[in-house]
């Protein structure tokens, strides 16, 4: 395979919701801890869509005007003790304070995945912070280009896709999800409008079908479901 393999790994409630907060329930927290452990056990890199990383950080882009940049991949490899955290940021809307993401006890080197629609000031900004980036599409994001590049440039054989709903749909529509891993926490959200682990306005290409690989019962009343193509 000339691309990285993809495991779409998500945590949901019993009613399939992902945008939830049950911090007061020990069983749900324990299921979340198992989800985090699996995130860093499946592959060499994990990543999420832009909305997951969006923060209100002010950046003065005027100081990056007229700085020469090249629209080519900038590869910086993480040190051996760090993971790679991929951020799907098509048009350069994310803001950062440093090149690292701290999550679940792991420090990961950020990797921005862009299109050629990004502004040159944004590339100069990433260069200034020391954040690597790769281009995966001219007008819009192409997941297959991304998977080929992350394998070739970063030696990633398995990429763990951790949502949200829209970026999961992008990979699924392109038939680039090889396995699905769902940790179900023992709770019901009840909000009919809450996000599920896949969701898109354009449902061309759906439904998709998978085969059950295994079911594992967790000690905290949670469940792990794994499906393969």
Tab-separated table of N, CA and C in Angstrom, residues 143-210:
chain	number	residue	atom	x	y	z
A	143	UNK	N	-7.804	13.809	0.582
A	143	UNK	CA	-7.306	12.907	1.629
A	143	UNK	C	-6.305	11.881	1.128
A	144	UNK	N	-6.425	11.459	-0.123
A	144	UNK	CA	-5.485	10.463	-0.642
A	144	UNK	C	-4.077	11.051	-0.787
A	145	UNK	N	-3.982	12.284	-1.247
A	145	UNK	CA	-2.678	12.945	-1.315
A	145	UNK	C	-2.060	13.017	0.071
A	146	UNK	N	-2.867	13.401	1.048
A	146	UNK	CA	-2.377	13.467	2.426
A	146	UNK	C	-1.822	12.137	2.894
A	147	UNK	N	-2.568	11.055	2.689
A	147	UNK	CA	-2.146	9.744	3.181
A	147	UNK	C	-0.874	9.254	2.491
A	148	UNK	N	-0.717	9.576	1.228
A	148	UNK	CA	0.507	9.199	0.519
A	148	UNK	C	1.700	9.994	1.039
A	149	UNK	N	1.484	11.278	1.271
A	149	UNK	CA	2.582	12.124	1.740
A	149	UNK	C	2.998	11.789	3.174
A	150	UNK	N	2.030	11.514	4.029
A	150	UNK	CA	2.388	11.258	5.425
A	150	UNK	C	3.149	9.941	5.562
A	151	UNK	N	2.886	9.021	4.648
A	151	UNK	CA	3.667	7.783	4.658
A	151	UNK	C	5.063	8.018	4.099
A	152	UNK	N	5.145	8.742	2.992
A	152	UNK	CA	6.438	8.955	2.345
A	152	UNK	C	7.336	9.893	3.152
A	153	UNK	N	6.775	10.977	3.657
A	153	UNK	CA	7.576	12.007	4.311
A	153	UNK	C	7.792	11.759	5.801
A	154	UNK	N	6.835	11.073	6.446
A	154	UNK	CA	6.894	10.904	7.902
A	154	UNK	C	6.909	9.439	8.341
A	155	UNK	N	6.968	8.528	7.391
A	155	UNK	CA	7.028	7.095	7.702
A	155	UNK	C	5.855	6.635	8.571
A	156	UNK	N	4.684	7.216	8.334
A	156	UNK	CA	3.473	6.836	9.068
A	156	UNK	C	2.784	5.713	8.310
A	157	UNK	N	2.733	4.540	8.920
A	157	UNK	CA	2.058	3.394	8.302
A	157	UNK	C	0.586	3.332	8.676
A	158	UNK	N	0.255	3.786	9.898
A	158	UNK	CA	-1.142	3.811	10.343
A	158	UNK	C	-1.457	5.182	10.915
A	159	UNK	N	-2.474	5.808	10.363
A	159	UNK	CA	-2.924	7.119	10.824
A	159	UNK	C	-4.246	6.962	11.551
A	160	UNK	N	-4.340	7.541	12.763
A	160	UNK	CA	-5.552	7.458	13.572
A	160	UNK	C	-6.349	8.741	13.406
A	161	UNK	N	-7.501	8.629	12.763
A	161	UNK	CA	-8.368	9.768	12.483
A	161	UNK	C	-9.374	9.917	13.622
A	162	UNK	N	-9.312	11.045	14.336
A	162	UNK	CA	-10.097	11.213	15.560
A	162	UNK	C	-11.174	12.283	15.449
A	163	UNK	N	-11.726	12.454	14.254
A	163	UNK	CA	-12.852	13.360	14.105
A	163	UNK	C	-12.459	14.800	13.834
A	164	UNK	N	-13.452	15.665	13.790
A	164	UNK	CA	-14.854	15.423	14.046
A	164	UNK	C	-15.642	14.826	12.895
A	165	UNK	N	-16.954	15.046	12.977
A	165	UNK	CA	-17.890	14.382	12.089
A	165	UNK	C	-17.624	14.679	10.618
A	166	UNK	N	-17.275	15.916	10.291
A	166	UNK	CA	-17.114	16.310	8.890
A	166	UNK	C	-15.863	15.713	8.271
A	167	UNK	N	-14.718	15.769	8.979
A	167	UNK	CA	-13.487	15.215	8.404
A	167	UNK	C	-13.579	13.699	8.325
A	168	UNK	N	-14.267	13.071	9.272
A	168	UNK	CA	-14.500	11.628	9.161
A	168	UNK	C	-15.273	11.301	7.884
A	169	UNK	N	-16.280	12.128	7.584
A	169	UNK	CA	-17.082	11.910	6.382
A	169	UNK	C	-16.242	12.053	5.118
A	170	UNK	N	-15.304	12.986	5.123
A	170	UNK	CA	-14.443	13.187	3.954
A	170	UNK	C	-13.664	11.916	3.629
A	171	UNK	N	-13.057	11.309	4.655
A	171	UNK	CA	-12.272	10.094	4.447
A	171	UNK	C	-13.170	8.913	4.080
A	172	UNK	N	-14.332	8.822	4.706
A	172	UNK	CA	-15.241	7.722	4.402
A	172	UNK	C	-15.790	7.816	2.979
A	173	UNK	N	-16.146	9.016	2.545
A	173	UNK	CA	-16.670	9.197	1.195
A	173	UNK	C	-15.643	8.797	0.144
A	174	UNK	N	-14.361	8.988	0.483
A	174	UNK	CA	-13.286	8.633	-0.448
A	174	UNK	C	-12.869	7.176	-0.320
A	175	UNK	N	-13.571	6.402	0.511
A	175	UNK	CA	-13.253	4.987	0.752
A	175	UNK	C	-11.819	4.805	1.237
A	176	UNK	N	-11.406	5.673	2.148
A	176	UNK	CA	-10.044	5.638	2.665
A	176	UNK	C	-9.984	5.311	4.155
A	177	UNK	N	-11.086	4.820	4.712
A	177	UNK	CA	-11.098	4.342	6.106
A	177	UNK	C	-11.017	2.827	6.075
A	178	UNK	N	-9.937	2.284	6.618
A	178	UNK	CA	-9.717	0.841	6.598
A	178	UNK	C	-10.326	0.139	7.800
A	179	UNK	N	-10.472	0.883	8.897
A	179	UNK	CA	-11.011	0.288	10.122
A	179	UNK	C	-11.691	1.378	10.932
A	180	UNK	N	-12.726	0.995	11.667
A	180	UNK	CA	-13.421	1.908	12.571
A	180	UNK	C	-13.311	1.361	13.993
A	181	UNK	N	-12.920	2.231	14.906
A	181	UNK	CA	-12.826	1.887	16.323
A	181	UNK	C	-13.712	2.854	17.102
A	182	UNK	N	-14.700	2.309	17.801
A	182	UNK	CA	-15.619	3.155	18.566
A	182	UNK	C	-15.604	2.714	20.028
A	183	UNK	N	-15.249	3.625	20.901
A	183	UNK	CA	-15.379	3.385	22.340
A	183	UNK	C	-16.708	3.988	22.775
A	184	UNK	N	-17.604	3.154	23.274
A	184	UNK	CA	-18.918	3.613	23.714
A	184	UNK	C	-18.912	3.757	25.228
A	185	UNK	N	-19.125	4.981	25.690
A	185	UNK	CA	-19.220	5.220	27.123
A	185	UNK	C	-20.639	4.990	27.611
A	186	UNK	N	-20.810	4.601	28.888
A	186	UNK	CA	-22.129	4.227	29.404
A	186	UNK	C	-22.985	5.435	29.781
A	187	UNK	N	-23.366	6.214	28.765
A	187	UNK	CA	-24.179	7.401	29.010
A	187	UNK	C	-25.039	7.677	27.786
A	188	UNK	N	-26.123	8.383	28.014
A	188	UNK	CA	-26.993	8.834	26.923
A	188	UNK	C	-27.067	10.353	26.980
A	189	UNK	N	-26.796	10.985	25.838
A	189	UNK	CA	-26.811	12.443	25.765
A	189	UNK	C	-28.231	12.970	25.644
A	190	UNK	N	-29.011	12.405	24.719
A	190	UNK	CA	-30.414	12.784	24.601
A	190	UNK	C	-30.704	13.954	23.687
A	191	UNK	N	-29.672	14.665	23.236
A	191	UNK	CA	-29.885	15.830	22.369
A	191	UNK	C	-30.006	15.372	20.924
A	192	UNK	N	-31.161	15.537	20.326
A	192	UNK	CA	-31.384	15.044	18.965
A	192	UNK	C	-30.546	15.804	17.943
A	193	UNK	N	-30.047	17.001	18.300
A	193	UNK	CA	-29.262	17.806	17.369
A	193	UNK	C	-27.755	17.689	17.592
A	194	UNK	N	-27.331	16.873	18.557
A	194	UNK	CA	-25.901	16.753	18.834
A	194	UNK	C	-25.202	15.988	17.719
A	195	UNK	N	-23.898	16.235	17.575
A	195	UNK	CA	-23.115	15.609	16.518
A	195	UNK	C	-22.938	14.112	16.747
A	196	UNK	N	-23.022	13.360	15.658
A	196	UNK	CA	-22.645	11.952	15.679
A	196	UNK	C	-21.239	11.834	15.084
A	197	UNK	N	-20.660	10.624	15.077
A	197	UNK	CA	-19.255	10.548	14.714
A	197	UNK	C	-19.001	10.704	13.212
A	198	UNK	N	-20.047	10.654	12.401
A	198	UNK	CA	-19.954	11.009	10.987
A	198	UNK	C	-21.155	11.879	10.655
A	199	UNK	N	-20.898	12.989	9.959
A	199	UNK	CA	-21.998	13.858	9.583
A	199	UNK	C	-21.579	14.845	8.517
A	200	UNK	N	-22.371	14.951	7.447
A	200	UNK	CA	-22.058	15.864	6.360
A	200	UNK	C	-23.339	16.283	5.660
A	201	UNK	N	-23.335	17.484	5.093
A	201	UNK	CA	-24.500	17.952	4.338
A	201	UNK	C	-24.642	17.188	3.024
A	202	UNK	N	-23.503	16.856	2.417
A	202	UNK	CA	-23.511	16.135	1.135
A	202	UNK	C	-23.298	14.650	1.399
A	203	UNK	N	-24.341	13.873	1.269
A	203	UNK	CA	-24.264	12.444	1.591
A	203	UNK	C	-24.021	11.575	0.358
A	204	UNK	N	-23.549	12.178	-0.726
A	204	UNK	CA	-23.180	11.371	-1.896
A	204	UNK	C	-22.130	10.341	-1.491
A	205	UNK	N	-22.331	9.091	-1.917
A	205	UNK	CA	-21.384	8.041	-1.567
A	205	UNK	C	-21.758	7.246	-0.337
A	206	UNK	N	-22.751	7.703	0.389
A	206	UNK	CA	-23.247	6.955	1.554
A	206	UNK	C	-24.552	6.251	1.159
A	207	UNK	N	-24.878	5.145	1.850
A	207	UNK	CA	-24.213	4.567	3.020
A	207	UNK	C	-22.944	3.786	2.682
A	208	UNK	N	-22.137	3.537	3.726
A	208	UNK	CA	-20.963	2.680	3.646
A	208	UNK	C	-21.199	1.453	4.531
A	209	UNK	N	-20.545	0.357	4.174
A	209	UNK	CA	-20.763	-0.885	4.921
A	209	UNK	C	-19.434	-1.461	5.397
A	210	UNK	N	-19.443	-1.935	6.636
A	210	UNK	CA	-18.252	-2.524	7.243
A	210	UNK	C	-18.618	-3.860	7.891
